[in-house]
Short mmCIF file of C-alpha atoms in Angstrom, two decimals:
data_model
loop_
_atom_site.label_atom_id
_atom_site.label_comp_id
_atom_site.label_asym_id
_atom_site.label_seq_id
_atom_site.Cartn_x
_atom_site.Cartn_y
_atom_site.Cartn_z
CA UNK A 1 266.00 12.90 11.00
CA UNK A 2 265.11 10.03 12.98
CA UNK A 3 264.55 9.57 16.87
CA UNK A 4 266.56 6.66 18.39
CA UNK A 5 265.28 5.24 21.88
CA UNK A 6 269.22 3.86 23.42
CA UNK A 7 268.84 1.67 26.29
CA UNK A 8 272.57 1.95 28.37
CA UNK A 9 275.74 1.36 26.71
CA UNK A 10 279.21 0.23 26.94
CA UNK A 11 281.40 2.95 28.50
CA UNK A 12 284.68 2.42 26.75
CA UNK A 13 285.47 0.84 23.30
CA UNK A 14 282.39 1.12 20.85
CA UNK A 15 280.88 2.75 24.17
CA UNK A 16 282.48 6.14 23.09
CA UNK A 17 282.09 6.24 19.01
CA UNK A 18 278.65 5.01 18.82
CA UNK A 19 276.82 7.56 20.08
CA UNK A 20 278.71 10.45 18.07
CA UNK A 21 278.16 8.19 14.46
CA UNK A 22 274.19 9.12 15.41
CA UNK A 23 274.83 12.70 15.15
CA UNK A 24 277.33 11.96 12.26
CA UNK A 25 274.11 10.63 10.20
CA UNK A 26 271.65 13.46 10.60
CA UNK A 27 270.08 11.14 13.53
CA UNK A 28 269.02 12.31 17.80
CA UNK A 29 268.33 10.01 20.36
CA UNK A 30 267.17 9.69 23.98
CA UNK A 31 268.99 7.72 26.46
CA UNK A 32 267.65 5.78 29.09
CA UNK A 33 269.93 4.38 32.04
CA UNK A 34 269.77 3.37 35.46
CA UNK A 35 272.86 5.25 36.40
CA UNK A 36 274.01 8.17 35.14
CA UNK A 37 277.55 7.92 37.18
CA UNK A 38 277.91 5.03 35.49
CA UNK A 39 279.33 6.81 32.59
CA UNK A 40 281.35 9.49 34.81
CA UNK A 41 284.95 8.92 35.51
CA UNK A 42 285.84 9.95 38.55
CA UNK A 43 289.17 10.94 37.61
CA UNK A 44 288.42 12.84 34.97
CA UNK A 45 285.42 16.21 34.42
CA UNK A 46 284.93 14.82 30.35
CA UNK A 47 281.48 14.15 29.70
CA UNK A 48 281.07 10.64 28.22
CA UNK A 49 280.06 10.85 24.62
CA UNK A 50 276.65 8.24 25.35
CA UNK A 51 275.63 11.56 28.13
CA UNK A 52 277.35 14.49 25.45
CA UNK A 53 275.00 13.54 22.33
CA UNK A 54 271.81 12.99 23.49
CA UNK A 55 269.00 14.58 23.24
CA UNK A 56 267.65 13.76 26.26
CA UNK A 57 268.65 11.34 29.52
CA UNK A 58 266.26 9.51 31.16
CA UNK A 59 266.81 7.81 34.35
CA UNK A 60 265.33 4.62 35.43
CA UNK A 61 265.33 1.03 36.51
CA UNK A 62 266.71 -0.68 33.03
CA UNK A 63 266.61 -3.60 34.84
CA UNK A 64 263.03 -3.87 35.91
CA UNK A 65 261.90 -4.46 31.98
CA UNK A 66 257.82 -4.91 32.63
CA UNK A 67 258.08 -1.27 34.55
CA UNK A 68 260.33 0.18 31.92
CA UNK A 69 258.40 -0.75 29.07
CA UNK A 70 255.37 1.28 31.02
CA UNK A 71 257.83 3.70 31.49
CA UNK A 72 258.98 4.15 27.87
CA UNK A 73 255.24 3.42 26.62
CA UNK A 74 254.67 7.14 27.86
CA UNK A 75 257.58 8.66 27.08
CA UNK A 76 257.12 7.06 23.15
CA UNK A 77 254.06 8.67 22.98
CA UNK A 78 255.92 12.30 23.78
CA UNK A 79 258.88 11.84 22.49
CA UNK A 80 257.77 9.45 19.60
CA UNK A 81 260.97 7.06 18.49
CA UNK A 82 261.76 5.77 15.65
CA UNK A 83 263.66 2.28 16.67
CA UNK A 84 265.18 0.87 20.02
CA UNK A 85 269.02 0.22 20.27
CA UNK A 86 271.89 -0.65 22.82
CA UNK A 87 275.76 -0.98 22.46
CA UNK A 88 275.61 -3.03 25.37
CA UNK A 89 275.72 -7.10 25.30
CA UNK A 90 273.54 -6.93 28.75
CA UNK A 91 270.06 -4.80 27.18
CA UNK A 92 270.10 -6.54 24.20
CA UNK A 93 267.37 -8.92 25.54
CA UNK A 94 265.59 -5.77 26.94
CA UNK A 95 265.90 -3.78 23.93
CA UNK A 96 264.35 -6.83 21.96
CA UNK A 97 261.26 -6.79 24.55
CA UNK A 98 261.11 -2.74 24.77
CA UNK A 99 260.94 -2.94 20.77
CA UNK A 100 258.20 -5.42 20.87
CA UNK A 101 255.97 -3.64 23.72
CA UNK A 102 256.22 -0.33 21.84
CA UNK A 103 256.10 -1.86 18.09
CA UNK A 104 259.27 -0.19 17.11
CA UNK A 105 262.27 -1.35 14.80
CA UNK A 106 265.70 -2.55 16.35
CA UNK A 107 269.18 -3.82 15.49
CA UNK A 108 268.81 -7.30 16.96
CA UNK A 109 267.27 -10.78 15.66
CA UNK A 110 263.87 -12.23 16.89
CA UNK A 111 265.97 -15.40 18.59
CA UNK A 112 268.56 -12.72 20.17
CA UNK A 113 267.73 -13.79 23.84
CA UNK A 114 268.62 -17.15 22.93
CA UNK A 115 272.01 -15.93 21.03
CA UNK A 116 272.81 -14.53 23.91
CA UNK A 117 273.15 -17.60 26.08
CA UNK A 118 276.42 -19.45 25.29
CA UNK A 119 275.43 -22.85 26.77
CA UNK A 120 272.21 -22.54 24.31
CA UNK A 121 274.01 -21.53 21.08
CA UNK A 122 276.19 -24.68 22.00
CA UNK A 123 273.14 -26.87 22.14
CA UNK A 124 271.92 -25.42 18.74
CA UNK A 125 274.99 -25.98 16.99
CA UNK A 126 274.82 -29.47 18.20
CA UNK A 127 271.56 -30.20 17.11
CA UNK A 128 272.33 -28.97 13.39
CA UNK A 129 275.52 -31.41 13.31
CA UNK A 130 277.83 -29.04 13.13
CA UNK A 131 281.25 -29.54 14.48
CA UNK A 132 281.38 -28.96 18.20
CA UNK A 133 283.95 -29.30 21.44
CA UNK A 134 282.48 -31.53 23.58
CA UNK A 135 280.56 -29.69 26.47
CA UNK A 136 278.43 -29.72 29.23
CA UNK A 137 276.08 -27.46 30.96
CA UNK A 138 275.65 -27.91 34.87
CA UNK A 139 274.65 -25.92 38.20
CA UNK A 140 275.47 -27.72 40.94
CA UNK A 141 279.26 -28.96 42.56
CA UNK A 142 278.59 -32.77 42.25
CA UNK A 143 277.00 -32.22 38.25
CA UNK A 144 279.93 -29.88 37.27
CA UNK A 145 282.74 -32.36 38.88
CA UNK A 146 281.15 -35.21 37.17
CA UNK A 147 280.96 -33.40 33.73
CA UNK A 148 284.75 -32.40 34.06
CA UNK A 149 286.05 -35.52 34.42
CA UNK A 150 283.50 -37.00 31.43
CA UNK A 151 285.12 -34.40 29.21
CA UNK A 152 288.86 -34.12 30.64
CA UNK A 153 291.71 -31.74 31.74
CA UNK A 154 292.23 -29.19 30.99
CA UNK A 155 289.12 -27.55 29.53
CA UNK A 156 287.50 -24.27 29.45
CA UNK A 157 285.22 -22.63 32.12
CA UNK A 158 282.56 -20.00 31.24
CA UNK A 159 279.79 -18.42 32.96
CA UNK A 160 276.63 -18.28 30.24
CA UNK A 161 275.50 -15.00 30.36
CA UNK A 162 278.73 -12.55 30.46
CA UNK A 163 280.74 -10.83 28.28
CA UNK A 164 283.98 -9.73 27.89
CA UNK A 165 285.98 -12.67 28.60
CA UNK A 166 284.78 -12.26 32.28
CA UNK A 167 285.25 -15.57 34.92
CA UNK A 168 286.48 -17.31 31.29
CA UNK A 169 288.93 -19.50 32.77
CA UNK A 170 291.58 -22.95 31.72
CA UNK A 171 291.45 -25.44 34.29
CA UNK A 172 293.77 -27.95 35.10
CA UNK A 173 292.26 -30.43 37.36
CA UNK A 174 289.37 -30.29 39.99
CA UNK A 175 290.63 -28.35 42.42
CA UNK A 176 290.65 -25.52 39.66
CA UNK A 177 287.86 -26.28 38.69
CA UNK A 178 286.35 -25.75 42.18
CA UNK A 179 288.18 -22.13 42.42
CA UNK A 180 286.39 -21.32 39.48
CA UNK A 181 283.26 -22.55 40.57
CA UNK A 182 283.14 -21.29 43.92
CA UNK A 183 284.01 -17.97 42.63
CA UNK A 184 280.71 -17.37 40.12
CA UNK A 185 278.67 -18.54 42.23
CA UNK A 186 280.06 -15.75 44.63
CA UNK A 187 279.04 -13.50 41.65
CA UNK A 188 275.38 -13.94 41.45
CA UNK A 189 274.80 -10.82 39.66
CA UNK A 190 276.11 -9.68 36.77
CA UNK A 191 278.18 -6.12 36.76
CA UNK A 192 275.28 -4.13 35.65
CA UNK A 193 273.35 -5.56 38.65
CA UNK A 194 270.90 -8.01 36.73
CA UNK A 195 270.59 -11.31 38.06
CA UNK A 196 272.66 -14.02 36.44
CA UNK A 197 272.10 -17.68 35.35
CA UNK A 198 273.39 -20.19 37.90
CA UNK A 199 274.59 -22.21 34.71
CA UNK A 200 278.11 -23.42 34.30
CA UNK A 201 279.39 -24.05 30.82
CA UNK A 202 282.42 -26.53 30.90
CA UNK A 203 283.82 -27.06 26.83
CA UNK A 204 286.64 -28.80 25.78
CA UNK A 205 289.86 -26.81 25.04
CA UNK A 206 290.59 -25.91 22.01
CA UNK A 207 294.06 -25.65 20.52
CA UNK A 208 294.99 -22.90 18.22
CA UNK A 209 294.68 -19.61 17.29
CA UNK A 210 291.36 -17.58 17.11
CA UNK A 211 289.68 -15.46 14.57
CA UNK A 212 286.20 -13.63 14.83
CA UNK A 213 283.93 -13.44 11.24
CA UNK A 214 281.63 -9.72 11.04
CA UNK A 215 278.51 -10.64 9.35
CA UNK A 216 275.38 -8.52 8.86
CA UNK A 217 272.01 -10.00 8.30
CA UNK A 218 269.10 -7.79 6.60
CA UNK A 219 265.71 -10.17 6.33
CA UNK A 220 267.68 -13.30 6.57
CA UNK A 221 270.49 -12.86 4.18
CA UNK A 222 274.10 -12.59 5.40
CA UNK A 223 276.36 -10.70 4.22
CA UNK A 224 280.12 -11.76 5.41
CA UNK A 225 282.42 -8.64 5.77
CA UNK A 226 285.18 -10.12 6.42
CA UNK A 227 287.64 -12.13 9.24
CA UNK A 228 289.39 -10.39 12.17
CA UNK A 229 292.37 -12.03 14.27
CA UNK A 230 292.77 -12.29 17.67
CA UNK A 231 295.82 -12.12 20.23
CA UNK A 232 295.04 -13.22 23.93
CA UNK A 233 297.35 -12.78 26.66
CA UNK A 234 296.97 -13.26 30.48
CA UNK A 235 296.76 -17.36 30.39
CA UNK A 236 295.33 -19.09 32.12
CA UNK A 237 292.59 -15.98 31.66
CA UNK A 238 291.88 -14.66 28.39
CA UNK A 239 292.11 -11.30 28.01
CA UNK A 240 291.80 -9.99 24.40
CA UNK A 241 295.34 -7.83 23.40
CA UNK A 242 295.33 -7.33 19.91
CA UNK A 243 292.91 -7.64 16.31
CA UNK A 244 293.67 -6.89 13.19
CA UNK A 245 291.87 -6.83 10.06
CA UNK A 246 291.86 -9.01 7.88
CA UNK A 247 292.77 -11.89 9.05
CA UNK A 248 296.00 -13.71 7.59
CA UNK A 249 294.44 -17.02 6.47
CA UNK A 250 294.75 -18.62 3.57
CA UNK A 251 291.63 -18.88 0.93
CA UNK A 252 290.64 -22.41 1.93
CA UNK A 253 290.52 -22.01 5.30
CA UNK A 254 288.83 -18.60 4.73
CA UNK A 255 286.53 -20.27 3.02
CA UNK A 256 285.68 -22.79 5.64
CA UNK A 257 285.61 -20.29 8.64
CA UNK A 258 283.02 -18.18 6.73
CA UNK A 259 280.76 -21.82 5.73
CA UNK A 260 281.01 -22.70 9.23
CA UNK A 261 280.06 -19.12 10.83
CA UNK A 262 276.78 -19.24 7.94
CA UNK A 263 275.48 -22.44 9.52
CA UNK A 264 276.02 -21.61 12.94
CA UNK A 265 273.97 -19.02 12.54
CA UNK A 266 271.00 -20.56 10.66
CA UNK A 267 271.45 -22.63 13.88
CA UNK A 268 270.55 -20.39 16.44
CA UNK A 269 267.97 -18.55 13.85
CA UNK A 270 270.15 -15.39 13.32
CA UNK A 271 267.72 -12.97 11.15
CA UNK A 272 268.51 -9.93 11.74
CA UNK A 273 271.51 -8.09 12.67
CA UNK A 274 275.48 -7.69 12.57
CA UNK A 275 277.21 -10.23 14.22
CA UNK A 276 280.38 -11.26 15.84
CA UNK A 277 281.43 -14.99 15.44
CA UNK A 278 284.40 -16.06 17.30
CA UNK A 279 286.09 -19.34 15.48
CA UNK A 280 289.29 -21.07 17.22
CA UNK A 281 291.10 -22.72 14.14
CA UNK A 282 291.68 -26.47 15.66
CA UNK A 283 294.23 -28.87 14.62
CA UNK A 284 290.96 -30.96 13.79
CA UNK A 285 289.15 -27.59 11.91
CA UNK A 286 287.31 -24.80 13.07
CA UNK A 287 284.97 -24.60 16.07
CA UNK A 288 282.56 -21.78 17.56
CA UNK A 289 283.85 -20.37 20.62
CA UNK A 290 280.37 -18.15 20.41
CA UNK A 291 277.81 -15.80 18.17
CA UNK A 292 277.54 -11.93 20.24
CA UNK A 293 274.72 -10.83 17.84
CA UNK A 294 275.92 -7.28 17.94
CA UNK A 295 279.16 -5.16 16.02
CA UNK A 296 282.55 -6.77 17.33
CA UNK A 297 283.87 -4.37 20.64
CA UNK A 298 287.49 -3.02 21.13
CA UNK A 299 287.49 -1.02 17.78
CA UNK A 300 286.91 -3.87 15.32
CA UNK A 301 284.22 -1.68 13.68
CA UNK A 302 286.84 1.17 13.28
CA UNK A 303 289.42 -1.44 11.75
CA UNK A 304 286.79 -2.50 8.96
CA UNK A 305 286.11 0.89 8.30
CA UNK A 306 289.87 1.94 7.40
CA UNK A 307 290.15 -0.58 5.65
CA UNK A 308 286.91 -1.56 3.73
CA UNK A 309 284.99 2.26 4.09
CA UNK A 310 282.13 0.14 5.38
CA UNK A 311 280.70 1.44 8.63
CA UNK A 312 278.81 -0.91 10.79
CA UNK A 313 278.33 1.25 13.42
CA UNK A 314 276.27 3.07 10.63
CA UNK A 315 274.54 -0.65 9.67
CA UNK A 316 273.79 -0.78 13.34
CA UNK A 317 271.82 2.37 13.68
CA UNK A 318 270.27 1.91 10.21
CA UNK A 319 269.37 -1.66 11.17
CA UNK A 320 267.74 0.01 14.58
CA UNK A 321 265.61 1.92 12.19
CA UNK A 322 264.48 -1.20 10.08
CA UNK A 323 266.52 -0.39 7.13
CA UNK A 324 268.95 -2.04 4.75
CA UNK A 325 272.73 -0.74 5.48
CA UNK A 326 275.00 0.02 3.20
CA UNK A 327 277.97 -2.66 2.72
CA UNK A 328 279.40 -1.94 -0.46
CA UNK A 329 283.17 -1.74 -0.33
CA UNK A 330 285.49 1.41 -0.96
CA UNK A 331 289.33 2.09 -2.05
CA UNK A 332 290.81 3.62 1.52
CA UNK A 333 294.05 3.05 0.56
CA UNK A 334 294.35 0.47 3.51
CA UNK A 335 295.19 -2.87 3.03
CA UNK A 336 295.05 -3.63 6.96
CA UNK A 337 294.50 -2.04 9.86
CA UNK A 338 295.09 -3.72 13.76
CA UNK A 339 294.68 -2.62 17.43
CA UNK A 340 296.83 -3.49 20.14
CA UNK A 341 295.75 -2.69 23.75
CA UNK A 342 297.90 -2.14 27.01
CA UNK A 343 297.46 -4.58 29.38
CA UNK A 344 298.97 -3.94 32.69
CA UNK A 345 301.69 -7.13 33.91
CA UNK A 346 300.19 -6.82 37.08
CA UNK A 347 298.07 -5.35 39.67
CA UNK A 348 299.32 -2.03 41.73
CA UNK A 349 299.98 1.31 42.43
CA UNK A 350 301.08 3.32 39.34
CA UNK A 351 303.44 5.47 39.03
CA UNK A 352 303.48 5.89 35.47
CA UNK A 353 303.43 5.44 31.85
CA UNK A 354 306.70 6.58 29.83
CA UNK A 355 307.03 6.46 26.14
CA UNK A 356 304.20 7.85 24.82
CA UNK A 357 305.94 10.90 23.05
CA UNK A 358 307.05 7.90 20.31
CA UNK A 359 303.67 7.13 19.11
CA UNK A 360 303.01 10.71 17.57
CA UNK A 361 306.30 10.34 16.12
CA UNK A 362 305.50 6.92 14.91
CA UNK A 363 303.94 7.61 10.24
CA UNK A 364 301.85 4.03 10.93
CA UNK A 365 300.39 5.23 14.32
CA UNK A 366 296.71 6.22 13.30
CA UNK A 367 295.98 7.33 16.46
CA UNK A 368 296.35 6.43 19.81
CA UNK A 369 294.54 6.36 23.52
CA UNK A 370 295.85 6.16 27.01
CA UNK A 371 294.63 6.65 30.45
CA UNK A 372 296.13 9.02 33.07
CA UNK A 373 297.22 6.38 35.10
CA UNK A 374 299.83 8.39 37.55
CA UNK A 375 298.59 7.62 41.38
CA UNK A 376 295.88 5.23 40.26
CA UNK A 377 295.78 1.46 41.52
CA UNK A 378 295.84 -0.76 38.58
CA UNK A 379 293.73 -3.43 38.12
CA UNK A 380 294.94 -7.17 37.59
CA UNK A 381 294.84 -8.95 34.32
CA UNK A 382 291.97 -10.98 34.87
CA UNK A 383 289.56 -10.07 32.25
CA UNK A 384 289.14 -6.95 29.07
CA UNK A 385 288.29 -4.55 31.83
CA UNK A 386 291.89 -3.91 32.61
CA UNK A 387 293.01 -1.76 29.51
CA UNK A 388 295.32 1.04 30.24
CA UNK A 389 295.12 2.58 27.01
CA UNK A 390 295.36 1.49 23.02
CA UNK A 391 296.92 1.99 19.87
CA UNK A 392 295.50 1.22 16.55
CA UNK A 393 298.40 1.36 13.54
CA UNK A 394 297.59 0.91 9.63
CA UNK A 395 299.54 -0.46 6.63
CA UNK A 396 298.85 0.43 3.36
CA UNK A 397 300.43 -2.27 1.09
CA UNK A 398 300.02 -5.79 2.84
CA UNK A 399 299.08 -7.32 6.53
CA UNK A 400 301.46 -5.87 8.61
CA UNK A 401 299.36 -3.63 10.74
CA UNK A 402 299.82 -5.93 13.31
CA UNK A 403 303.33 -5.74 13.68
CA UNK A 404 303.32 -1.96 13.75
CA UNK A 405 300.77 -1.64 16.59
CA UNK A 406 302.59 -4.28 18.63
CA UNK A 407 305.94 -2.69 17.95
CA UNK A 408 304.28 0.36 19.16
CA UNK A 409 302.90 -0.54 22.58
CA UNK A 410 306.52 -2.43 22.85
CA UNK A 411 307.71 1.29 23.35
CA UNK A 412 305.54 1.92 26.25
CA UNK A 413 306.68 1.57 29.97
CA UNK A 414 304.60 1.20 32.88
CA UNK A 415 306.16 1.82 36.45
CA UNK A 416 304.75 1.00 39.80
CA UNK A 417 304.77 3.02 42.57
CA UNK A 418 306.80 -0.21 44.51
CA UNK A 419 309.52 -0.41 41.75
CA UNK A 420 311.05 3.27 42.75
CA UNK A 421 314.26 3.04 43.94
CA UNK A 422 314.89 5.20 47.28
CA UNK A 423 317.84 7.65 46.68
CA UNK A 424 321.05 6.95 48.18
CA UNK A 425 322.00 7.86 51.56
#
């Protein structure tokens, strides 16, 4: 049994089955986070599963690395680890330094600070000639303006150092440009408090639709598991709906995806590590959108694992430890398997969410998630934060998983509190 050292987490999506698939292998760990309500929902008394299968939770300042590392210095020599890990895209630089300071194993690759910054990974893709949008990388009003009209309308706005689709933004012309602008750098910290570059990254847009590749790199050899697709909704925002797995493409362009994904990362001197490659499939080929050296979020992992019996949660924590994972295929009697989320239309009072009796009713429903949103206020579809709920469907004989999950959430109905109709006099 080995002793894993996890530094914060997600709270929903891999958030909630990673910690469990530690137990699952025989494995404890200690968590360390700066805020344990965090992980509490206030409308619920569940215990979050990152709080419910630890050994032991630490609190302290994640963000303050040089006094954590003191801090976890001592506690290593108590507690004694075996390898550092987080679920979450914001520690993976600390995790990297924590391992480092305390000489430890983890899941991430020596260049994973750089990975990590989407303005760099665009540099290093440019330097090893690969194909590339044309971009720019600026700070101030006067640099950005300039750089937008040097590349054109409309193109693509993105902070460098978030995740989850968050302040990713089409813009039209300048004046949307400026909204966007003006509005990270109102954000100057980053939702788990830490402080954020001041870096705009402007990129051409790209037609087309959007695949991710899952890769897993053990002492520089990649192994490709496969290609996911991607539905967005919420334009001119990008909020991610829908995946399934695999992908419908055709061998060729398979083919090219997966060569293109294999030098990007030799590019930004990807090591070690799963990875999550998002590719938008141009009219003039495919093109990096960006590298997240970590498992894919929103249930990818699960989707491989029905249907490929390949676990990369359980690469990730084996990977933590410093050892090879296990990627050799298995007959699950799934030949795809796809997740559609619930994305509210808009922002308001709920009153709430009809149709769910269907789904257990429904054979190619695998299972199913949604929140207890009666009385709530609903959040606006601005980003991934504002899920409502899930459903991830399977087919057994051909790529139609999709279909079923989105035929599925079709069935569901949510009603705001300013759509009921006042009885009649």
């Amino acid at each position: 049994m080995a002793h894993l050292l996890m530094i914060e987490s997600w709270v929903g999506g891999t958030g909630r089955i990673f910690p469990p698939a530690i137990a699952r292998l025989g494995h404890r760990y200690t968590f360390v986070t700066r805020n344990r309500g965090h992980y509490q929902d206030p409308r619920s008394r569940e215990i979050h599963p990152v709080i419910e299968h630890a050994d032991n939770v630490l609190s302290f300042d994640t963000n303050d690395v040089p006094a954590l590392v003191e801090f976890l210095r001592a506690q290593h020599e108590a507690l004694e680890f075996d390898g550092v890990v987080t679920i979450c895209d914001y520690y993976i630089g600390t995790v990297a330094e924590v391992a480092q300071a305390l000489n430890l194993p983890q899941a991430f690759s020596d260049n994973v600070v750089m990975e990590r910054r989407k303005d760099l990974v665009r540099e290093a893709i440019e330097r090893a000639f690969l194909p590339n949008p044309k971009f720019a990388v600026a700070g101030e009003w006067e640099a950005v303006r300039r750089e937008a009209e040097r590349i054109g309308y409309p193109l693509i706005v993105k902070p460098t150092d978030l995740a989850s689709s968050a302040f990713v933004k089409l813009v039209r012309d300048e004046a949307q440009l400026r909204e966007s602008f003006d509005a990270l750098a109102a954000f100057p910290r980053n939702f788990r408090e830490q402080e954020r570059v001041p870096l705009l990254l402007l990129e051409e847009y790209m037609d087309g639709e959007e695949v991710s590749v899952e890769a897993c790199t053990y002492r520089g050899q990649t192994t490709v598991i496969g290609i996911t697709d991607k539905s967005v909704t919420g334009f001119p925002y990008f909020i991610e709906d829908g995946h399934m797995f695999p992908a419908r493409l055709e061998p060729k362009l398979a083919q090219e995806v997966e060569a293109l994904v294999r030098g990007a990362l030799a590019a930004v001197g990807h090591d070690h590590g799963l990875s999550h490659t998002e590719v938008k499939l141009t009219s003039k080929g495919p093109r990096i959108v960006e590298i997240n050296p970590r498992p894919g979020g929103n249930y990818i992992a699960e989707l491989i694992q029905r249907v490929t019996g390949i676990d990369l949660l359980d690469a990730q924590i084996e990977l933590a430890l410093g050892r090879e994972p296990d990627l050799r295929r298995r007959d699950t009697g799934v030949a795809s398997a796809a997740i559609r989320f619930l994305v509210p239309p808009r922002a308001g009072r709920a009153l709430a969410l009809d149709g769910a009796a269907a789904l257990d009713a429904d054979p190619r429903v695998a299972r199913y998630s949604l929140a207890a949103v009666a009385g709530t206020d609903v959040s606006a579809p601005i980003d991934n934060a504002c899920y409502l709920g899930h459903v991830v469907a399977t087919d057994p004989d051909g790529p139609h998983a999709r279909a079923h999950a989105e035929r599925a959430v079709a069935g569901l109905t949510l009603r705001y509190a300013d759509e009921a109709v006042a009885p009649a006099a």
